[in-house]
Amino acid sequence: MDKILEKILLLCCFSSQYKTTPIHTNTQSMLTEETIRKGHSKTMATSSNSIIFKFVSFLLLASSFTTVVSEHNTLPANQTFRPRRELLKLKRIRAHLKKINKPPVKTIKSPDGDLIDCVLSHLQPAFDHPQLKGMKPLEPPKRPKANNTMNEMAESLQLWTVSGESCPEGTVPIRRTTEKDVVRTSLRRFGRKIRRGVRHDTLSNGHEHAVAFVNGDQYYGAKASINVWTPRVTDQYEFSLSQLWVISGTFGHDLNTIEAGWQVSPELYGDNYPRFFTYWTTDAYQATGCYNLLCSGFVQTNNRIAMGAAISPRSSVNGRQFDIGIMIWKDPKHGHWWLEFGSGLLVGYWPDLLFSHLRGHASMIQFGGEIVNSRSTGYHTSTQMGSGHFADEGFGKASYFRNLQVVDWDNNLIPLSNLHLLADHPNCYDIRAGKNNVWGNYFYYGGPGRNSRCP
């Protein structure tokens, strides 16, 4: 094809040159040429040039098509030719990533493959929110007063920090979101929970829970220590999490929640590591809120904790148990909801302006596990909750929450009273509570999912 084009182009050039450059032989020849050129040959030359021009245009078009096909055929095996719709989708994804992935001053590569970007605090996604633009992170609030001190277990940290790397002062660590992260779900749903993220009734749309909760009072926060496991998640679109919920409003469209804990979610993160996560919504998971920093809202103030980052080490059966501490409470001075991770590490806060009912107080506190049962194989899922062991197997096998407390109107941490237990399908996942002087209020929970009693 290239050789043909080359010859045709040469012919065009020669034709053009022949038309404009006279041949100097003799006068008679020149007169004859002049006479002919005044006649019908002039029309023929023009017609000939037009035909050549059209033919060249056709060949150029064919050549470009051949080039496209050729390039398509030489793409790597893991790539495919993208039609217009796919290209538009990719363009939208990249525009979204540009919005949420802020320019870092430093990037740290985690052993699990994550990239942790150290972003200037005032450039973090929170300040894209129209009501937060131009604001700066607040100073730490007054911490709730504890009535007693519980024993400490071994504490889990985050995998990206094991090398000793950290983000500079004045920056916050943010897990970088990739195209693959978004493509695993959809841009419309990315970073959001499917509705029914709170246990309210037995018809929970594939979500199953084993939880403890308190209600009937005004709550200004909650605290618990949770041991961390690596439950098996058998379907990419399922997850297993352990968290606490701070809840207000009805269970209709006005539901407000703040949530934090650990989760395994192949769809969201692309692997099976347990990861520290947060979530919030002010309209029952419909249009507001998101995981971690995947939308504007949560204001991070800590340069050592990355939301969405993998937790390490993890607990093992009959081995050492590792905890993370989670506390969420309402700052009495400014009214914002603050998050603490581990032993006194303030992560940041949810501004009260994000919420409706939670601008005042919470009406329910919930602790426990949740899984998604998609029944993709036609049976109950084998996705594990907690450690994958039932509650009655106890310490060293079952997963637990311990040192359960709530925050009262006067910013005091107090033990729970009137604790309720609820398991959607106790043959699949169950829960059992207790109380002692070492762990205070606690419970074991979890299970393997599908088994002989959970078909």
PDB file of C-alpha atoms in Angstrom, residues 9-270:
ATOM      1  CA  LEU A   9       2.068  10.941  -5.265  1.00  0.00           C
ATOM      2  CA  LEU A  10       5.027  11.060  -7.648  1.00  0.00           C
ATOM      3  CA  LEU A  11       2.588  10.956 -10.565  1.00  0.00           C
ATOM      4  CA  CYS A  12       0.620  13.842  -9.053  1.00  0.00           C
ATOM      5  CA  CYS A  13       3.772  15.889  -8.586  1.00  0.00           C
ATOM      6  CA  PHE A  14       4.915  15.112 -12.167  1.00  0.00           C
ATOM      7  CA  SER A  15       1.479  15.994 -13.543  1.00  0.00           C
ATOM      8  CA  SER A  16       1.490  19.281 -11.670  1.00  0.00           C
ATOM      9  CA  GLN A  17       4.978  20.059 -12.873  1.00  0.00           C
ATOM     10  CA  TYR A  18       4.123  19.136 -16.478  1.00  0.00           C
ATOM     11  CA  LYS A  19       1.126  21.456 -16.354  1.00  0.00           C
ATOM     12  CA  THR A  20       3.051  24.526 -15.180  1.00  0.00           C
ATOM     13  CA  THR A  21       6.466  24.064 -16.778  1.00  0.00           C
ATOM     14  CA  PRO A  22       6.768  24.434 -20.619  1.00  0.00           C
ATOM     15  CA  ILE A  23       9.118  22.162 -22.593  1.00  0.00           C
ATOM     16  CA  HIS A  24      11.565  24.247 -24.584  1.00  0.00           C
ATOM     17  CA  THR A  25      12.106  22.441 -27.904  1.00  0.00           C
ATOM     18  CA  ASN A  26      11.292  24.823 -30.674  1.00  0.00           C
ATOM     19  CA  THR A  27       8.858  27.592 -31.435  1.00  0.00           C
ATOM     20  CA  GLN A  28       6.578  25.369 -33.505  1.00  0.00           C
ATOM     21  CA  SER A  29       6.294  22.904 -30.657  1.00  0.00           C
ATOM     22  CA  MET A  30       5.518  25.705 -28.239  1.00  0.00           C
ATOM     23  CA  LEU A  31       2.833  27.111 -30.591  1.00  0.00           C
ATOM     24  CA  THR A  32       1.375  23.668 -31.046  1.00  0.00           C
ATOM     25  CA  GLU A  33       1.323  23.151 -27.276  1.00  0.00           C
ATOM     26  CA  GLU A  34      -0.259  26.542 -26.841  1.00  0.00           C
ATOM     27  CA  THR A  35      -2.954  25.660 -29.364  1.00  0.00           C
ATOM     28  CA  ILE A  36      -3.677  22.297 -27.746  1.00  0.00           C
ATOM     29  CA  ARG A  37      -3.776  23.766 -24.258  1.00  0.00           C
ATOM     30  CA  LYS A  38      -6.371  26.240 -25.432  1.00  0.00           C
ATOM     31  CA  GLY A  39      -8.496  23.344 -26.636  1.00  0.00           C
ATOM     32  CA  HIS A  40     -10.189  20.368 -25.097  1.00  0.00           C
ATOM     33  CA  SER A  41      -6.939  18.965 -23.643  1.00  0.00           C
ATOM     34  CA  LYS A  42      -7.116  21.592 -20.911  1.00  0.00           C
ATOM     35  CA  THR A  43     -10.383  20.041 -19.777  1.00  0.00           C
ATOM     36  CA  MET A  44      -8.928  16.572 -19.961  1.00  0.00           C
ATOM     37  CA  ALA A  45      -5.931  17.589 -17.837  1.00  0.00           C
ATOM     38  CA  THR A  46      -8.209  19.084 -15.216  1.00  0.00           C
ATOM     39  CA  SER A  47     -10.359  15.970 -15.257  1.00  0.00           C
ATOM     40  CA  SER A  48      -7.284  13.755 -15.027  1.00  0.00           C
ATOM     41  CA  ASN A  49      -5.953  15.697 -12.059  1.00  0.00           C
ATOM     42  CA  SER A  50      -9.375  15.459 -10.384  1.00  0.00           C
ATOM     43  CA  ILE A  51      -9.435  11.681 -10.873  1.00  0.00           C
ATOM     44  CA  ILE A  52      -5.902  11.352  -9.520  1.00  0.00           C
ATOM     45  CA  PHE A  53      -6.784  13.560  -6.543  1.00  0.00           C
ATOM     46  CA  LYS A  54      -9.842  11.424  -5.733  1.00  0.00           C
ATOM     47  CA  PHE A  55      -7.867   8.241  -6.127  1.00  0.00           C
ATOM     48  CA  VAL A  56      -5.118   9.521  -3.827  1.00  0.00           C
ATOM     49  CA  SER A  57      -7.741  10.556  -1.264  1.00  0.00           C
ATOM     50  CA  PHE A  58      -9.243   7.075  -1.417  1.00  0.00           C
ATOM     51  CA  LEU A  59      -5.837   5.480  -0.949  1.00  0.00           C
ATOM     52  CA  LEU A  60      -5.031   7.757   1.978  1.00  0.00           C
ATOM     53  CA  LEU A  61      -8.318   6.798   3.601  1.00  0.00           C
ATOM     54  CA  ALA A  62      -7.664   3.110   2.961  1.00  0.00           C
ATOM     55  CA  SER A  63      -4.147   3.512   4.282  1.00  0.00           C
ATOM     56  CA  SER A  64      -5.330   5.140   7.513  1.00  0.00           C
ATOM     57  CA  PHE A  65      -7.905   2.367   7.975  1.00  0.00           C
ATOM     58  CA  THR A  66      -5.231  -0.250   7.369  1.00  0.00           C
ATOM     59  CA  THR A  67      -3.003   1.508   9.905  1.00  0.00           C
ATOM     60  CA  VAL A  68      -5.771   1.419  12.523  1.00  0.00           C
ATOM     61  CA  VAL A  69      -6.412  -2.261  11.880  1.00  0.00           C
ATOM     62  CA  SER A  70      -2.690  -2.964  11.919  1.00  0.00           C
ATOM     63  CA  GLU A  71      -2.254  -1.146  15.228  1.00  0.00           C
ATOM     64  CA  HIS A  72      -5.239  -3.029  16.626  1.00  0.00           C
ATOM     65  CA  ASN A  73      -3.711  -6.343  15.615  1.00  0.00           C
ATOM     66  CA  THR A  74      -0.399  -5.459  17.287  1.00  0.00           C
ATOM     67  CA  LEU A  75      -1.886  -4.426  20.652  1.00  0.00           C
ATOM     68  CA  PRO A  76      -0.724  -6.457  23.657  1.00  0.00           C
ATOM     69  CA  ALA A  77      -2.789  -9.543  24.368  1.00  0.00           C
ATOM     70  CA  ASN A  78      -4.416  -7.977  27.430  1.00  0.00           C
ATOM     71  CA  GLN A  79      -5.777  -4.979  25.494  1.00  0.00           C
ATOM     72  CA  THR A  80      -8.672  -4.710  23.099  1.00  0.00           C
ATOM     73  CA  PHE A  81      -9.853  -2.247  20.496  1.00  0.00           C
ATOM     74  CA  ARG A  82     -11.941   0.376  22.297  1.00  0.00           C
ATOM     75  CA  PRO A  83     -15.159   1.495  20.630  1.00  0.00           C
ATOM     76  CA  ARG A  84     -16.368   5.058  21.039  1.00  0.00           C
ATOM     77  CA  ARG A  85     -18.448   4.299  24.140  1.00  0.00           C
ATOM     78  CA  GLU A  86     -15.482   2.708  25.908  1.00  0.00           C
ATOM     79  CA  LEU A  87     -13.270   5.663  25.072  1.00  0.00           C
ATOM     80  CA  LEU A  88     -15.845   8.084  26.487  1.00  0.00           C
ATOM     81  CA  LYS A  89     -16.101   5.957  29.638  1.00  0.00           C
ATOM     82  CA  LEU A  90     -12.317   5.955  30.003  1.00  0.00           C
ATOM     83  CA  LYS A  91     -12.248   9.719  29.532  1.00  0.00           C
ATOM     84  CA  ARG A  92     -14.813  10.189  32.312  1.00  0.00           C
ATOM     85  CA  ILE A  93     -12.893   7.847  34.624  1.00  0.00           C
ATOM     86  CA  ARG A  94      -9.638   9.729  34.051  1.00  0.00           C
ATOM     87  CA  ALA A  95     -11.353  13.053  34.685  1.00  0.00           C
ATOM     88  CA  HIS A  96     -12.723  11.672  37.973  1.00  0.00           C
ATOM     89  CA  LEU A  97      -9.311  10.334  38.992  1.00  0.00           C
ATOM     90  CA  LYS A  98      -7.751  13.719  38.274  1.00  0.00           C
ATOM     91  CA  LYS A  99     -10.308  15.246  40.616  1.00  0.00           C
ATOM     92  CA  ILE A 100      -9.786  12.895  43.581  1.00  0.00           C
ATOM     93  CA  ASN A 101      -6.056  12.121  43.186  1.00  0.00           C
ATOM     94  CA  LYS A 102      -4.473  15.334  44.367  1.00  0.00           C
ATOM     95  CA  PRO A 103      -0.881  16.249  43.400  1.00  0.00           C
ATOM     96  CA  PRO A 104       1.476  14.776  46.026  1.00  0.00           C
ATOM     97  CA  VAL A 105       4.639  16.255  47.478  1.00  0.00           C
ATOM     98  CA  LYS A 106       5.846  12.700  48.120  1.00  0.00           C
ATOM     99  CA  THR A 107       4.699   9.182  47.210  1.00  0.00           C
ATOM    100  CA  ILE A 108       5.348   6.048  49.260  1.00  0.00           C
ATOM    101  CA  LYS A 109       5.002   2.562  47.783  1.00  0.00           C
ATOM    102  CA  SER A 110       3.461   0.065  50.187  1.00  0.00           C
ATOM    103  CA  PRO A 111       4.579  -3.604  50.227  1.00  0.00           C
ATOM    104  CA  ASP A 112       1.063  -4.572  49.080  1.00  0.00           C
ATOM    105  CA  GLY A 113       1.452  -2.465  45.922  1.00  0.00           C
ATOM    106  CA  ASP A 114      -0.548   0.575  47.055  1.00  0.00           C
ATOM    107  CA  LEU A 115       0.747   4.049  46.344  1.00  0.00           C
ATOM    108  CA  ILE A 116       0.308   6.435  49.259  1.00  0.00           C
ATOM    109  CA  ASP A 117       0.390  10.065  48.178  1.00  0.00           C
ATOM    110  CA  CYS A 118       1.399  12.723  50.703  1.00  0.00           C
ATOM    111  CA  VAL A 119      -0.918  15.610  49.810  1.00  0.00           C
ATOM    112  CA  LEU A 120      -0.821  19.115  51.241  1.00  0.00           C
ATOM    113  CA  SER A 121      -3.494  19.216  53.907  1.00  0.00           C
ATOM    114  CA  HIS A 122      -5.424  22.138  52.410  1.00  0.00           C
ATOM    115  CA  LEU A 123      -5.593  20.392  48.997  1.00  0.00           C
ATOM    116  CA  GLN A 124      -7.253  17.171  50.228  1.00  0.00           C
ATOM    117  CA  PRO A 125     -10.614  16.124  48.685  1.00  0.00           C
ATOM    118  CA  ALA A 126     -12.662  17.420  51.652  1.00  0.00           C
ATOM    119  CA  PHE A 127     -12.132  20.990  50.570  1.00  0.00           C
ATOM    120  CA  ASP A 128     -13.738  20.371  47.183  1.00  0.00           C
ATOM    121  CA  HIS A 129     -17.039  20.437  49.078  1.00  0.00           C
ATOM    122  CA  PRO A 130     -18.787  23.740  48.284  1.00  0.00           C
ATOM    123  CA  GLN A 131     -19.394  24.485  51.973  1.00  0.00           C
ATOM    124  CA  LEU A 132     -15.813  23.663  52.977  1.00  0.00           C
ATOM    125  CA  LYS A 133     -13.914  25.538  50.252  1.00  0.00           C
ATOM    126  CA  GLY A 134     -11.264  27.827  51.674  1.00  0.00           C
ATOM    127  CA  MET A 135     -11.425  26.308  55.175  1.00  0.00           C
ATOM    128  CA  LYS A 136      -8.473  24.861  57.039  1.00  0.00           C
ATOM    129  CA  PRO A 137      -8.385  21.734  59.258  1.00  0.00           C
ATOM    130  CA  LEU A 138      -9.384  22.416  62.859  1.00  0.00           C
ATOM    131  CA  GLU A 139      -7.243  21.969  65.924  1.00  0.00           C
ATOM    132  CA  PRO A 140      -7.755  18.755  67.960  1.00  0.00           C
ATOM    133  CA  PRO A 141     -10.869  18.701  70.146  1.00  0.00           C
ATOM    134  CA  LYS A 142     -11.209  17.799  73.782  1.00  0.00           C
ATOM    135  CA  ARG A 143     -11.010  14.023  74.118  1.00  0.00           C
ATOM    136  CA  PRO A 144     -13.786  12.183  76.020  1.00  0.00           C
ATOM    137  CA  LYS A 145     -12.985  11.422  79.658  1.00  0.00           C
ATOM    138  CA  ALA A 146     -12.629   7.730  80.482  1.00  0.00           C
ATOM    139  CA  ASN A 147     -13.853   6.381  83.811  1.00  0.00           C
ATOM    140  CA  ASN A 148     -11.430   3.457  83.781  1.00  0.00           C
ATOM    141  CA  THR A 149      -8.529   2.021  81.787  1.00  0.00           C
ATOM    142  CA  MET A 150      -8.897  -1.326  80.079  1.00  0.00           C
ATOM    143  CA  ASN A 151      -5.982  -3.639  79.360  1.00  0.00           C
ATOM    144  CA  GLU A 152      -4.208  -3.168  76.064  1.00  0.00           C
ATOM    145  CA  MET A 153      -3.725  -5.909  73.496  1.00  0.00           C
ATOM    146  CA  ALA A 154      -1.115  -5.937  70.734  1.00  0.00           C
ATOM    147  CA  GLU A 155      -1.984  -3.198  68.264  1.00  0.00           C
ATOM    148  CA  SER A 156      -2.093  -3.475  64.483  1.00  0.00           C
ATOM    149  CA  LEU A 157      -0.542  -0.809  62.310  1.00  0.00           C
ATOM    150  CA  GLN A 158      -0.722  -0.047  58.603  1.00  0.00           C
ATOM    151  CA  LEU A 159       1.337  -1.936  56.063  1.00  0.00           C
ATOM    152  CA  TRP A 160       2.605   1.155  54.211  1.00  0.00           C
ATOM    153  CA  THR A 161       4.406   2.379  57.364  1.00  0.00           C
ATOM    154  CA  VAL A 162       6.469  -0.761  58.061  1.00  0.00           C
ATOM    155  CA  SER A 163       9.472   0.563  56.119  1.00  0.00           C
ATOM    156  CA  GLY A 164       9.662   3.565  58.422  1.00  0.00           C
ATOM    157  CA  GLU A 165       8.503   5.960  55.690  1.00  0.00           C
ATOM    158  CA  SER A 166       6.023   8.674  56.636  1.00  0.00           C
ATOM    159  CA  CYS A 167       4.401  11.748  55.192  1.00  0.00           C
ATOM    160  CA  PRO A 168       5.863  15.170  56.045  1.00  0.00           C
ATOM    161  CA  GLU A 169       4.160  17.518  58.502  1.00  0.00           C
ATOM    162  CA  GLY A 170       1.506  19.598  56.792  1.00  0.00           C
ATOM    163  CA  THR A 171       0.477  16.739  54.494  1.00  0.00           C
ATOM    164  CA  VAL A 172      -2.006  13.867  54.758  1.00  0.00           C
ATOM    165  CA  PRO A 173      -1.479  10.334  53.371  1.00  0.00           C
ATOM    166  CA  ILE A 174      -4.050   9.338  50.744  1.00  0.00           C
ATOM    167  CA  ARG A 175      -4.229   5.965  49.016  1.00  0.00           C
ATOM    168  CA  ARG A 176      -4.040   6.649  45.272  1.00  0.00           C
ATOM    169  CA  THR A 177      -7.062   5.477  43.283  1.00  0.00           C
ATOM    170  CA  THR A 178      -6.309   3.798  39.943  1.00  0.00           C
ATOM    171  CA  GLU A 179      -8.257   3.152  36.743  1.00  0.00           C
ATOM    172  CA  LYS A 180      -8.457  -0.525  37.706  1.00  0.00           C
ATOM    173  CA  ASP A 181     -10.124   0.430  41.005  1.00  0.00           C
ATOM    174  CA  VAL A 182     -12.913   2.260  39.183  1.00  0.00           C
ATOM    175  CA  VAL A 183     -13.306  -0.256  36.339  1.00  0.00           C
ATOM    176  CA  ARG A 184     -13.972  -3.087  38.835  1.00  0.00           C
ATOM    177  CA  THR A 185     -17.285  -1.430  39.679  1.00  0.00           C
ATOM    178  CA  SER A 186     -18.757   1.573  37.845  1.00  0.00           C
ATOM    179  CA  LEU A 187     -18.092   5.283  37.995  1.00  0.00           C
ATOM    180  CA  ARG A 188     -21.627   5.914  39.233  1.00  0.00           C
ATOM    181  CA  ARG A 189     -21.287   3.470  42.142  1.00  0.00           C
ATOM    182  CA  PHE A 190     -17.582   3.814  42.814  1.00  0.00           C
ATOM    183  CA  GLY A 191     -16.795   4.499  46.461  1.00  0.00           C
ATOM    184  CA  ARG A 192     -20.381   4.038  47.598  1.00  0.00           C
ATOM    185  CA  LYS A 193     -22.153   1.315  49.520  1.00  0.00           C
ATOM    186  CA  ILE A 194     -25.183  -0.462  48.180  1.00  0.00           C
ATOM    187  CA  ARG A 195     -28.237   0.506  50.204  1.00  0.00           C
ATOM    188  CA  ARG A 196     -29.136  -1.466  53.349  1.00  0.00           C
ATOM    189  CA  GLY A 197     -25.771  -0.911  55.025  1.00  0.00           C
ATOM    190  CA  VAL A 198     -27.389  -0.807  58.484  1.00  0.00           C
ATOM    191  CA  ARG A 199     -29.075  -3.736  60.174  1.00  0.00           C
ATOM    192  CA  HIS A 200     -32.763  -2.895  60.622  1.00  0.00           C
ATOM    193  CA  ASP A 201     -34.864  -5.857  59.545  1.00  0.00           C
ATOM    194  CA  THR A 202     -34.461  -9.402  58.284  1.00  0.00           C
ATOM    195  CA  LEU A 203     -34.974  -8.410  54.649  1.00  0.00           C
ATOM    196  CA  SER A 204     -31.583  -6.805  54.176  1.00  0.00           C
ATOM    197  CA  ASN A 205     -31.084  -7.219  50.432  1.00  0.00           C
ATOM    198  CA  GLY A 206     -28.267  -9.765  50.606  1.00  0.00           C
ATOM    199  CA  HIS A 207     -26.514  -8.035  53.516  1.00  0.00           C
ATOM    200  CA  GLU A 208     -26.226 -10.218  56.632  1.00  0.00           C
ATOM    201  CA  HIS A 209     -25.235  -9.008  60.076  1.00  0.00           C
ATOM    202  CA  ALA A 210     -24.223 -10.207  63.511  1.00  0.00           C
ATOM    203  CA  VAL A 211     -24.385  -7.075  65.662  1.00  0.00           C
ATOM    204  CA  ALA A 212     -24.761  -5.639  69.131  1.00  0.00           C
ATOM    205  CA  PHE A 213     -26.546  -2.313  69.551  1.00  0.00           C
ATOM    206  CA  VAL A 214     -27.931   0.192  72.019  1.00  0.00           C
ATOM    207  CA  ASN A 215     -30.760   2.651  71.414  1.00  0.00           C
ATOM    208  CA  GLY A 216     -33.356   4.659  73.283  1.00  0.00           C
ATOM    209  CA  ASP A 217     -30.996   7.402  74.496  1.00  0.00           C
ATOM    210  CA  GLN A 218     -28.936  10.307  73.183  1.00  0.00           C
ATOM    211  CA  TYR A 219     -25.411   9.253  72.185  1.00  0.00           C
ATOM    212  CA  TYR A 220     -22.472  11.524  71.410  1.00  0.00           C
ATOM    213  CA  GLY A 221     -20.003   8.872  70.333  1.00  0.00           C
ATOM    214  CA  ALA A 222     -18.765   5.316  70.738  1.00  0.00           C
ATOM    215  CA  LYS A 223     -15.551   3.378  71.273  1.00  0.00           C
ATOM    216  CA  ALA A 224     -14.406  -0.242  70.833  1.00  0.00           C
ATOM    217  CA  SER A 225     -11.345  -2.386  70.201  1.00  0.00           C
ATOM    218  CA  ILE A 226     -11.712  -4.878  67.341  1.00  0.00           C
ATOM    219  CA  ASN A 227      -9.329  -7.695  66.518  1.00  0.00           C
ATOM    220  CA  VAL A 228      -8.313  -7.902  62.863  1.00  0.00           C
ATOM    221  CA  TRP A 229      -8.536 -10.971  60.632  1.00  0.00           C
ATOM    222  CA  THR A 230      -8.327 -11.841  56.949  1.00  0.00           C
ATOM    223  CA  PRO A 231     -11.707 -13.439  56.224  1.00  0.00           C
ATOM    224  CA  ARG A 232     -12.161 -15.276  52.937  1.00  0.00           C
ATOM    225  CA  VAL A 233     -14.379 -13.391  50.476  1.00  0.00           C
ATOM    226  CA  THR A 234     -15.491 -15.806  47.769  1.00  0.00           C
ATOM    227  CA  ASP A 235     -16.990 -13.399  45.242  1.00  0.00           C
ATOM    228  CA  GLN A 236     -15.441 -10.202  43.875  1.00  0.00           C
ATOM    229  CA  TYR A 237     -18.663  -8.287  44.495  1.00  0.00           C
ATOM    230  CA  GLU A 238     -19.047  -9.380  48.115  1.00  0.00           C
ATOM    231  CA  PHE A 239     -17.294  -7.970  51.171  1.00  0.00           C
ATOM    232  CA  SER A 240     -16.736  -8.774  54.834  1.00  0.00           C
ATOM    233  CA  LEU A 241     -16.406  -5.996  57.389  1.00  0.00           C
ATOM    234  CA  SER A 242     -16.292  -5.339  61.112  1.00  0.00           C
ATOM    235  CA  GLN A 243     -17.188  -1.846  62.226  1.00  0.00           C
ATOM    236  CA  LEU A 244     -19.097   0.450  64.512  1.00  0.00           C
ATOM    237  CA  TRP A 245     -22.021   2.597  63.340  1.00  0.00           C
ATOM    238  CA  VAL A 246     -23.124   5.952  64.783  1.00  0.00           C
ATOM    239  CA  ILE A 247     -26.743   6.330  63.631  1.00  0.00           C
ATOM    240  CA  SER A 248     -29.492   8.942  63.669  1.00  0.00           C
ATOM    241  CA  GLY A 249     -32.751   9.532  61.822  1.00  0.00           C
ATOM    242  CA  THR A 250     -35.232   6.937  60.679  1.00  0.00           C
ATOM    243  CA  PHE A 251     -34.402   3.946  58.509  1.00  0.00           C
ATOM    244  CA  GLY A 252     -35.976   5.717  55.561  1.00  0.00           C
ATOM    245  CA  HIS A 253     -34.398   8.196  53.161  1.00  0.00           C
ATOM    246  CA  ASP A 254     -33.176  10.471  55.973  1.00  0.00           C
ATOM    247  CA  LEU A 255     -30.846   7.949  57.641  1.00  0.00           C
ATOM    248  CA  ASN A 256     -27.561   9.516  58.875  1.00  0.00           C
ATOM    249  CA  THR A 257     -24.603   7.257  59.688  1.00  0.00           C
ATOM    250  CA  ILE A 258     -20.917   7.532  60.478  1.00  0.00           C
ATOM    251  CA  GLU A 259     -18.991   4.252  60.252  1.00  0.00           C
ATOM    252  CA  ALA A 260     -15.442   3.034  60.820  1.00  0.00           C
ATOM    253  CA  GLY A 261     -13.642  -0.291  61.163  1.00  0.00           C
ATOM    254  CA  TRP A 262     -11.854  -2.797  58.926  1.00  0.00           C
ATOM    255  CA  GLN A 263     -13.039  -4.537  55.778  1.00  0.00           C
ATOM    256  CA  VAL A 264     -12.020  -6.965  53.047  1.00  0.00           C
ATOM    257  CA  SER A 265     -13.473  -5.812  49.716  1.00  0.00           C
ATOM    258  CA  PRO A 266     -11.965  -7.165  46.462  1.00  0.00           C
ATOM    259  CA  GLU A 267     -14.250  -4.914  44.431  1.00  0.00           C
ATOM    260  CA  LEU A 268     -13.151  -1.703  46.151  1.00  0.00           C
ATOM    261  CA  TYR A 269      -9.446  -2.451  46.686  1.00  0.00           C
ATOM    262  CA  GLY A 270      -8.602  -5.246  44.246  1.00  0.00           C
TER     263      GLY A 270
END
